Amino acid sequence: MAHPSAHSRSYHPQITNTWWLGRWNYTWFMLREWSSAFVAYFAIVTLMQVAAISAGGQAYADFEACMRKPVMIIVNIIAFVFTLFHTMSWFHLVPPAMFPRMRGKKLSPLVTMIPAYVAWLVASVIVAGFVLGTF
Amino acid sequence: MAKRSNESLPWAFFGAGGFVSAFLMPVHIFLFGIAIPLMWIAGPTQASLLALIQHPLTKLYIFGFCALCFLHAAHRIRSSLIDTLRIKHLDTALGVICYGAAIVGSIIALIVVIRIP
């Protein structure tokens, strides 16, 4: 039988809509979560770029002129900082969680992080090489 | 018995998108969003980029990159909105809006890629 006053005695924590500003840990968590909005933003920019390349020289010149606007450069710098934050937080969390041990021995998170950073550098150089026509 | 989670599929896409965007997004933004517009480096011509995106593997890359980024963002934006605004009761509606937007975005990505001449 339930205690007659069980409901009134139950724990009701008070949480405000700004709870994530209360501690740095929570704020970093929220900033990391919102980095995904910038990921979506630049995926849209990339699609607009591909559409402009497909449409011809004039369309691509217009796209490039748009990207040179100061407001676009400021937004892109903010997006770049957020995606760097996303990349680093991803590498610090995911590889250590995926490969916690090897042959029964516990792996240091650093050992699993370093290959991720190397692979990131290699992937970035390959993309830049194809884009800039080095390859 | 514990209720089984039906989140495994969104999670798989969230994880894949997290990896793809972690590896590839910074270089995309740095080149096309900052370095080329500020003329730190000479940008490629439209003709050379067209030749690049006409390759079937580049088309697959563009579609996969954009679709996974959209699905990754949809999952995080959904949970962030729930956590920030504490609107757990709107979970289903938010899921439909966020994942729906990601699916529409992926379809647009497919159309953009198919329309490459």
PDB file of C-alpha atoms in Angstrom:
ATOM      1  CA  MET A   1       0.000   0.000   0.000  1.00  0.00           C
ATOM      2  CA  ALA A   2       1.347   3.411  -0.902  1.00  0.00           C
ATOM      3  CA  HIS A   3       2.085   5.808   1.862  1.00  0.00           C
ATOM      4  CA  PRO A   4      -0.722   8.356   1.954  1.00  0.00           C
ATOM      5  CA  SER A   5       1.680  11.278   1.835  1.00  0.00           C
ATOM      6  CA  ALA A   6       4.113   9.676  -0.656  1.00  0.00           C
ATOM      7  CA  HIS A   7       3.276  12.179  -3.380  1.00  0.00           C
ATOM      8  CA  SER A   8       3.677  15.300  -1.311  1.00  0.00           C
ATOM      9  CA  ARG A   9       6.989  14.027   0.075  1.00  0.00           C
ATOM     10  CA  SER A  10       8.522  13.085  -3.288  1.00  0.00           C
ATOM     11  CA  TYR A  11      11.571  14.967  -4.536  1.00  0.00           C
ATOM     12  CA  HIS A  12      10.889  17.808  -6.966  1.00  0.00           C
ATOM     13  CA  PRO A  13      14.159  19.427  -8.067  1.00  0.00           C
ATOM     14  CA  GLN A  14      13.817  22.974  -9.320  1.00  0.00           C
ATOM     15  CA  ILE A  15      15.549  23.410 -12.681  1.00  0.00           C
ATOM     16  CA  THR A  16      15.616  26.684 -14.560  1.00  0.00           C
ATOM     17  CA  ASN A  17      16.031  27.115 -18.320  1.00  0.00           C
ATOM     18  CA  THR A  18      19.524  28.491 -17.699  1.00  0.00           C
ATOM     19  CA  TRP A  19      20.781  25.483 -15.687  1.00  0.00           C
ATOM     20  CA  TRP A  20      23.577  24.965 -18.212  1.00  0.00           C
ATOM     21  CA  LEU A  21      25.092  28.378 -17.377  1.00  0.00           C
ATOM     22  CA  GLY A  22      25.546  27.387 -13.732  1.00  0.00           C
ATOM     23  CA  ARG A  23      28.722  25.346 -14.176  1.00  0.00           C
ATOM     24  CA  TRP A  24      31.490  25.410 -16.763  1.00  0.00           C
ATOM     25  CA  ASN A  25      31.119  21.651 -17.350  1.00  0.00           C
ATOM     26  CA  TYR A  26      27.482  22.099 -18.283  1.00  0.00           C
ATOM     27  CA  THR A  27      28.225  25.135 -20.474  1.00  0.00           C
ATOM     28  CA  TRP A  28      30.929  23.225 -22.380  1.00  0.00           C
ATOM     29  CA  PHE A  29      28.484  20.356 -22.811  1.00  0.00           C
ATOM     30  CA  MET A  30      25.872  22.704 -24.284  1.00  0.00           C
ATOM     31  CA  LEU A  31      28.415  24.429 -26.568  1.00  0.00           C
ATOM     32  CA  ARG A  32      29.512  21.005 -27.826  1.00  0.00           C
ATOM     33  CA  GLU A  33      25.912  20.021 -28.493  1.00  0.00           C
ATOM     34  CA  TRP A  34      25.235  23.260 -30.384  1.00  0.00           C
ATOM     35  CA  SER A  35      28.345  22.795 -32.536  1.00  0.00           C
ATOM     36  CA  SER A  36      26.125  20.464 -34.566  1.00  0.00           C
ATOM     37  CA  ALA A  37      24.076  23.456 -35.777  1.00  0.00           C
ATOM     38  CA  PHE A  38      27.235  24.802 -37.465  1.00  0.00           C
ATOM     39  CA  VAL A  39      27.902  21.365 -38.967  1.00  0.00           C
ATOM     40  CA  ALA A  40      24.422  21.458 -40.553  1.00  0.00           C
ATOM     41  CA  TYR A  41      24.958  25.091 -41.643  1.00  0.00           C
ATOM     42  CA  PHE A  42      28.117  24.346 -43.599  1.00  0.00           C
ATOM     43  CA  ALA A  43      26.652  21.166 -45.120  1.00  0.00           C
ATOM     44  CA  ILE A  44      23.973  23.496 -46.588  1.00  0.00           C
ATOM     45  CA  VAL A  45      26.695  25.905 -47.810  1.00  0.00           C
ATOM     46  CA  THR A  46      28.489  22.944 -49.434  1.00  0.00           C
ATOM     47  CA  LEU A  47      25.317  21.912 -51.283  1.00  0.00           C
ATOM     48  CA  MET A  48      24.816  25.513 -52.476  1.00  0.00           C
ATOM     49  CA  GLN A  49      28.418  25.506 -53.655  1.00  0.00           C
ATOM     50  CA  VAL A  50      27.964  22.243 -55.589  1.00  0.00           C
ATOM     51  CA  ALA A  51      24.754  23.617 -57.154  1.00  0.00           C
ATOM     52  CA  ALA A  52      26.621  26.813 -58.144  1.00  0.00           C
ATOM     53  CA  ILE A  53      29.501  24.841 -59.684  1.00  0.00           C
ATOM     54  CA  SER A  54      26.937  22.811 -61.673  1.00  0.00           C
ATOM     55  CA  ALA A  55      25.144  25.962 -62.847  1.00  0.00           C
ATOM     56  CA  GLY A  56      28.253  27.443 -64.478  1.00  0.00           C
ATOM     57  CA  GLY A  57      30.974  30.083 -64.208  1.00  0.00           C
ATOM     58  CA  GLN A  58      28.732  33.066 -63.469  1.00  0.00           C
ATOM     59  CA  ALA A  59      26.802  31.211 -60.741  1.00  0.00           C
ATOM     60  CA  TYR A  60      30.053  30.138 -59.097  1.00  0.00           C
ATOM     61  CA  ALA A  61      31.458  33.688 -59.286  1.00  0.00           C
ATOM     62  CA  ASP A  62      28.291  34.866 -57.478  1.00  0.00           C
ATOM     63  CA  PHE A  63      28.773  32.155 -54.824  1.00  0.00           C
ATOM     64  CA  GLU A  64      32.391  33.227 -54.289  1.00  0.00           C
ATOM     65  CA  ALA A  65      31.354  36.913 -54.046  1.00  0.00           C
ATOM     66  CA  CYS A  66      28.779  35.954 -51.398  1.00  0.00           C
ATOM     67  CA  MET A  67      31.417  34.054 -49.396  1.00  0.00           C
ATOM     68  CA  ARG A  68      33.686  37.136 -49.447  1.00  0.00           C
ATOM     69  CA  LYS A  69      31.118  39.273 -47.571  1.00  0.00           C
ATOM     70  CA  PRO A  70      32.492  40.196 -44.118  1.00  0.00           C
ATOM     71  CA  VAL A  71      29.403  38.835 -42.354  1.00  0.00           C
ATOM     72  CA  MET A  72      29.883  35.447 -44.053  1.00  0.00           C
ATOM     73  CA  ILE A  73      33.552  35.346 -43.088  1.00  0.00           C
ATOM     74  CA  ILE A  74      32.691  36.135 -39.445  1.00  0.00           C
ATOM     75  CA  VAL A  75      29.999  33.427 -39.383  1.00  0.00           C
ATOM     76  CA  ASN A  76      32.410  30.971 -40.981  1.00  0.00           C
ATOM     77  CA  ILE A  77      35.161  31.739 -38.452  1.00  0.00           C
ATOM     78  CA  ILE A  78      32.667  31.075 -35.620  1.00  0.00           C
ATOM     79  CA  ALA A  79      31.563  27.870 -37.396  1.00  0.00           C
ATOM     80  CA  PHE A  80      35.220  26.830 -37.808  1.00  0.00           C
ATOM     81  CA  VAL A  81      35.929  27.295 -34.075  1.00  0.00           C
ATOM     82  CA  PHE A  82      32.805  25.295 -33.181  1.00  0.00           C
ATOM     83  CA  THR A  83      33.661  22.439 -35.556  1.00  0.00           C
ATOM     84  CA  LEU A  84      37.236  22.301 -34.226  1.00  0.00           C
ATOM     85  CA  PHE A  85      35.698  21.991 -30.778  1.00  0.00           C
ATOM     86  CA  HIS A  86      33.404  19.230 -32.094  1.00  0.00           C
ATOM     87  CA  THR A  87      36.354  17.371 -33.670  1.00  0.00           C
ATOM     88  CA  MET A  88      38.498  17.543 -30.532  1.00  0.00           C
ATOM     89  CA  SER A  89      35.689  16.579 -28.155  1.00  0.00           C
ATOM     90  CA  TRP A  90      34.757  13.694 -30.488  1.00  0.00           C
ATOM     91  CA  PHE A  91      38.323  12.391 -30.564  1.00  0.00           C
ATOM     92  CA  HIS A  92      38.641  12.697 -26.798  1.00  0.00           C
ATOM     93  CA  LEU A  93      35.431  10.760 -26.138  1.00  0.00           C
ATOM     94  CA  VAL A  94      34.812   8.244 -28.889  1.00  0.00           C
ATOM     95  CA  PRO A  95      38.077   6.396 -29.687  1.00  0.00           C
ATOM     96  CA  PRO A  96      38.831   5.719 -25.975  1.00  0.00           C
ATOM     97  CA  ALA A  97      35.248   4.427 -25.609  1.00  0.00           C
ATOM     98  CA  MET A  98      35.520   2.230 -28.731  1.00  0.00           C
ATOM     99  CA  PHE A  99      38.923   0.694 -27.957  1.00  0.00           C
ATOM    100  CA  PRO A 100      39.229   0.640 -24.168  1.00  0.00           C
ATOM    101  CA  ARG A 101      41.615  -2.356 -24.176  1.00  0.00           C
ATOM    102  CA  MET A 102      43.826  -4.399 -26.465  1.00  0.00           C
ATOM    103  CA  ARG A 103      44.668  -8.092 -25.818  1.00  0.00           C
ATOM    104  CA  GLY A 104      43.179  -7.752 -22.372  1.00  0.00           C
ATOM    105  CA  LYS A 105      45.357  -4.805 -21.439  1.00  0.00           C
ATOM    106  CA  LYS A 106      43.831  -1.441 -20.652  1.00  0.00           C
ATOM    107  CA  LEU A 107      44.793   1.175 -23.249  1.00  0.00           C
ATOM    108  CA  SER A 108      45.592   4.716 -22.268  1.00  0.00           C
ATOM    109  CA  PRO A 109      43.052   7.144 -23.842  1.00  0.00           C
ATOM    110  CA  LEU A 110      46.042   8.968 -25.328  1.00  0.00           C
ATOM    111  CA  VAL A 111      47.063   5.877 -27.342  1.00  0.00           C
ATOM    112  CA  THR A 112      43.630   5.745 -29.005  1.00  0.00           C
ATOM    113  CA  MET A 113      43.399   9.514 -29.491  1.00  0.00           C
ATOM    114  CA  ILE A 114      46.685   9.986 -31.327  1.00  0.00           C
ATOM    115  CA  PRO A 115      45.745   7.789 -34.351  1.00  0.00           C
ATOM    116  CA  ALA A 116      42.480   9.760 -34.631  1.00  0.00           C
ATOM    117  CA  TYR A 117      44.410  13.048 -34.809  1.00  0.00           C
ATOM    118  CA  VAL A 118      46.828  11.598 -37.376  1.00  0.00           C
ATOM    119  CA  ALA A 119      43.910  10.280 -39.488  1.00  0.00           C
ATOM    120  CA  TRP A 120      42.262  13.727 -39.222  1.00  0.00           C
ATOM    121  CA  LEU A 121      45.410  15.432 -40.521  1.00  0.00           C
ATOM    122  CA  VAL A 122      45.720  12.913 -43.378  1.00  0.00           C
ATOM    123  CA  ALA A 123      42.025  13.277 -44.333  1.00  0.00           C
ATOM    124  CA  SER A 124      42.315  17.096 -44.309  1.00  0.00           C
ATOM    125  CA  VAL A 125      45.432  17.039 -46.513  1.00  0.00           C
ATOM    126  CA  ILE A 126      43.728  14.649 -48.974  1.00  0.00           C
ATOM    127  CA  VAL A 127      40.602  16.851 -49.227  1.00  0.00           C
ATOM    128  CA  ALA A 128      42.719  20.005 -49.639  1.00  0.00           C
ATOM    129  CA  GLY A 129      44.862  18.230 -52.255  1.00  0.00           C
ATOM    130  CA  PHE A 130      41.861  17.281 -54.365  1.00  0.00           C
ATOM    131  CA  VAL A 131      40.206  20.703 -54.002  1.00  0.00           C
ATOM    132  CA  LEU A 132      43.340  22.682 -54.855  1.00  0.00           C
ATOM    133  CA  GLY A 133      44.256  20.359 -57.717  1.00  0.00           C
ATOM    134  CA  THR A 134      47.513  19.118 -56.210  1.00  0.00           C
ATOM    135  CA  PHE A 135      46.476  15.492 -56.800  1.00  0.00           C
TER     136      PHE A 135
ATOM    137  CA  MET B   1      11.166  -5.857 -18.086  1.00  0.00           C
ATOM    138  CA  ALA B   2      12.900  -2.696 -19.191  1.00  0.00           C
ATOM    139  CA  LYS B   3      11.425  -0.954 -22.199  1.00  0.00           C
ATOM    140  CA  ARG B   4      13.643  -1.427 -25.216  1.00  0.00           C
ATOM    141  CA  SER B   5      15.039   1.750 -26.708  1.00  0.00           C
ATOM    142  CA  ASN B   6      14.029   2.481 -30.283  1.00  0.00           C
ATOM    143  CA  GLU B   7      16.911   4.921 -30.668  1.00  0.00           C
ATOM    144  CA  SER B   8      19.486   2.546 -32.168  1.00  0.00           C
ATOM    145  CA  LEU B   9      18.967   3.690 -35.767  1.00  0.00           C
ATOM    146  CA  PRO B  10      19.178   7.463 -35.059  1.00  0.00           C
ATOM    147  CA  TRP B  11      22.196   6.694 -32.860  1.00  0.00           C
ATOM    148  CA  ALA B  12      23.987   4.827 -35.639  1.00  0.00           C
ATOM    149  CA  PHE B  13      23.500   7.795 -37.996  1.00  0.00           C
ATOM    150  CA  PHE B  14      24.422  10.244 -35.218  1.00  0.00           C
ATOM    151  CA  GLY B  15      27.677   8.365 -34.640  1.00  0.00           C
ATOM    152  CA  ALA B  16      28.540   8.047 -38.314  1.00  0.00           C
ATOM    153  CA  GLY B  17      27.771  11.734 -38.866  1.00  0.00           C
ATOM    154  CA  GLY B  18      29.835  12.671 -35.825  1.00  0.00           C
ATOM    155  CA  PHE B  19      32.855  10.875 -37.268  1.00  0.00           C
ATOM    156  CA  VAL B  20      32.441  12.215 -40.807  1.00  0.00           C
ATOM    157  CA  SER B  21      31.965  15.810 -39.626  1.00  0.00           C
ATOM    158  CA  ALA B  22      34.849  15.535 -37.123  1.00  0.00           C
ATOM    159  CA  PHE B  23      37.253  14.397 -39.850  1.00  0.00           C
ATOM    160  CA  LEU B  24      36.091  16.493 -42.807  1.00  0.00           C
ATOM    161  CA  MET B  25      34.160  19.590 -41.709  1.00  0.00           C
ATOM    162  CA  PRO B  26      37.060  21.727 -40.394  1.00  0.00           C
ATOM    163  CA  VAL B  27      39.010  21.520 -43.673  1.00  0.00           C
ATOM    164  CA  HIS B  28      35.877  22.355 -45.715  1.00  0.00           C
ATOM    165  CA  ILE B  29      35.104  25.457 -43.628  1.00  0.00           C
ATOM    166  CA  PHE B  30      38.730  26.540 -43.496  1.00  0.00           C
ATOM    167  CA  LEU B  31      39.219  26.324 -47.286  1.00  0.00           C
ATOM    168  CA  PHE B  32      35.897  27.511 -48.708  1.00  0.00           C
ATOM    169  CA  GLY B  33      34.668  29.630 -45.791  1.00  0.00           C
ATOM    170  CA  ILE B  34      37.852  31.410 -44.663  1.00  0.00           C
ATOM    171  CA  ALA B  35      41.106  30.889 -46.596  1.00  0.00           C
ATOM    172  CA  ILE B  36      39.812  31.230 -50.179  1.00  0.00           C
ATOM    173  CA  PRO B  37      37.388  34.161 -49.491  1.00  0.00           C
ATOM    174  CA  LEU B  38      40.207  36.027 -47.664  1.00  0.00           C
ATOM    175  CA  MET B  39      42.542  35.179 -50.596  1.00  0.00           C
ATOM    176  CA  TRP B  40      45.121  33.528 -48.329  1.00  0.00           C
ATOM    177  CA  ILE B  41      45.265  30.858 -51.019  1.00  0.00           C
ATOM    178  CA  ALA B  42      44.204  30.959 -54.656  1.00  0.00           C
ATOM    179  CA  GLY B  43      40.833  29.250 -55.066  1.00  0.00           C
ATOM    180  CA  PRO B  44      40.286  26.586 -57.722  1.00  0.00           C
ATOM    181  CA  THR B  45      38.441  27.626 -60.878  1.00  0.00           C
ATOM    182  CA  GLN B  46      34.828  26.624 -61.527  1.00  0.00           C
ATOM    183  CA  ALA B  47      36.012  24.416 -64.407  1.00  0.00           C
ATOM    184  CA  SER B  48      38.445  22.439 -62.253  1.00  0.00           C
ATOM    185  CA  LEU B  49      35.866  22.035 -59.458  1.00  0.00           C
ATOM    186  CA  LEU B  50      33.288  20.872 -62.025  1.00  0.00           C
ATOM    187  CA  ALA B  51      35.726  18.229 -63.265  1.00  0.00           C
ATOM    188  CA  LEU B  52      36.275  17.155 -59.648  1.00  0.00           C
ATOM    189  CA  ILE B  53      32.581  16.845 -58.714  1.00  0.00           C
ATOM    190  CA  GLN B  54      31.761  14.968 -61.921  1.00  0.00           C
ATOM    191  CA  HIS B  55      33.678  11.941 -60.664  1.00  0.00           C
ATOM    192  CA  PRO B  56      31.310   9.249 -59.269  1.00  0.00           C
ATOM    193  CA  LEU B  57      33.344   8.917 -56.057  1.00  0.00           C
ATOM    194  CA  THR B  58      33.161  12.687 -55.442  1.00  0.00           C
ATOM    195  CA  LYS B  59      29.378  12.521 -55.958  1.00  0.00           C
ATOM    196  CA  LEU B  60      29.166   9.740 -53.377  1.00  0.00           C
ATOM    197  CA  TYR B  61      31.398  11.792 -51.056  1.00  0.00           C
ATOM    198  CA  ILE B  62      29.229  14.930 -51.356  1.00  0.00           C
ATOM    199  CA  PHE B  63      25.987  13.034 -50.759  1.00  0.00           C
ATOM    200  CA  GLY B  64      27.364  10.955 -47.857  1.00  0.00           C
ATOM    201  CA  PHE B  65      29.069  13.957 -46.239  1.00  0.00           C
ATOM    202  CA  CYS B  66      25.989  16.208 -46.355  1.00  0.00           C
ATOM    203  CA  ALA B  67      23.400  13.536 -45.450  1.00  0.00           C
ATOM    204  CA  LEU B  68      25.394  12.270 -42.445  1.00  0.00           C
ATOM    205  CA  CYS B  69      26.076  15.833 -41.247  1.00  0.00           C
ATOM    206  CA  PHE B  70      22.332  16.577 -41.389  1.00  0.00           C
ATOM    207  CA  LEU B  71      21.409  13.384 -39.489  1.00  0.00           C
ATOM    208  CA  HIS B  72      24.104  14.049 -36.866  1.00  0.00           C
ATOM    209  CA  ALA B  73      22.882  17.616 -36.330  1.00  0.00           C
ATOM    210  CA  ALA B  74      19.212  16.531 -36.198  1.00  0.00           C
ATOM    211  CA  HIS B  75      19.914  14.125 -33.337  1.00  0.00           C
ATOM    212  CA  ARG B  76      21.943  16.642 -31.324  1.00  0.00           C
ATOM    213  CA  ILE B  77      19.612  19.586 -31.933  1.00  0.00           C
ATOM    214  CA  ARG B  78      16.631  17.480 -30.864  1.00  0.00           C
ATOM    215  CA  SER B  79      18.223  16.423 -27.581  1.00  0.00           C
ATOM    216  CA  SER B  80      19.672  19.905 -26.942  1.00  0.00           C
ATOM    217  CA  LEU B  81      16.266  21.534 -27.370  1.00  0.00           C
ATOM    218  CA  ILE B  82      14.765  19.023 -24.933  1.00  0.00           C
ATOM    219  CA  ASP B  83      17.577  19.607 -22.400  1.00  0.00           C
ATOM    220  CA  THR B  84      17.773  23.390 -22.754  1.00  0.00           C
ATOM    221  CA  LEU B  85      14.084  24.173 -22.784  1.00  0.00           C
ATOM    222  CA  ARG B  86      13.020  21.070 -20.767  1.00  0.00           C
ATOM    223  CA  ILE B  87      10.305  20.147 -23.236  1.00  0.00           C
ATOM    224  CA  LYS B  88      10.374  16.363 -22.840  1.00  0.00           C
ATOM    225  CA  HIS B  89       6.640  16.191 -23.564  1.00  0.00           C
ATOM    226  CA  LEU B  90       7.303  17.520 -27.092  1.00  0.00           C
ATOM    227  CA  ASP B  91       9.837  14.749 -27.790  1.00  0.00           C
ATOM    228  CA  THR B  92       7.829  13.073 -30.560  1.00  0.00           C
ATOM    229  CA  ALA B  93       7.002  16.323 -32.360  1.00  0.00           C
ATOM    230  CA  LEU B  94      10.636  17.499 -32.127  1.00  0.00           C
ATOM    231  CA  GLY B  95      11.815  14.127 -33.442  1.00  0.00           C
ATOM    232  CA  VAL B  96       9.515  14.403 -36.445  1.00  0.00           C
ATOM    233  CA  ILE B  97      10.658  17.994 -37.151  1.00  0.00           C
ATOM    234  CA  CYS B  98      14.408  17.371 -36.677  1.00  0.00           C
ATOM    235  CA  TYR B  99      14.736  13.984 -38.374  1.00  0.00           C
ATOM    236  CA  GLY B 100      12.214  15.107 -41.011  1.00  0.00           C
ATOM    237  CA  ALA B 101      14.369  18.145 -41.812  1.00  0.00           C
ATOM    238  CA  ALA B 102      17.460  15.912 -42.014  1.00  0.00           C
ATOM    239  CA  ILE B 103      15.693  13.528 -44.419  1.00  0.00           C
ATOM    240  CA  VAL B 104      14.495  16.447 -46.579  1.00  0.00           C
ATOM    241  CA  GLY B 105      18.061  17.818 -46.544  1.00  0.00           C
ATOM    242  CA  SER B 106      19.410  14.426 -47.610  1.00  0.00           C
ATOM    243  CA  ILE B 107      16.913  14.216 -50.474  1.00  0.00           C
ATOM    244  CA  ILE B 108      17.962  17.729 -51.596  1.00  0.00           C
ATOM    245  CA  ALA B 109      21.609  16.586 -51.408  1.00  0.00           C
ATOM    246  CA  LEU B 110      20.726  13.629 -53.644  1.00  0.00           C
ATOM    247  CA  ILE B 111      18.979  15.931 -56.151  1.00  0.00           C
ATOM    248  CA  VAL B 112      21.920  18.375 -56.172  1.00  0.00           C
ATOM    249  CA  VAL B 113      24.351  15.499 -56.808  1.00  0.00           C
ATOM    250  CA  ILE B 114      22.192  13.940 -59.558  1.00  0.00           C
ATOM    251  CA  ARG B 115      21.910  17.313 -61.307  1.00  0.00           C
ATOM    252  CA  ILE B 116      25.686  17.698 -61.648  1.00  0.00           C
ATOM    253  CA  PRO B 117      26.101  17.902 -65.460  1.00  0.00           C
TER     254      PRO B 117
END
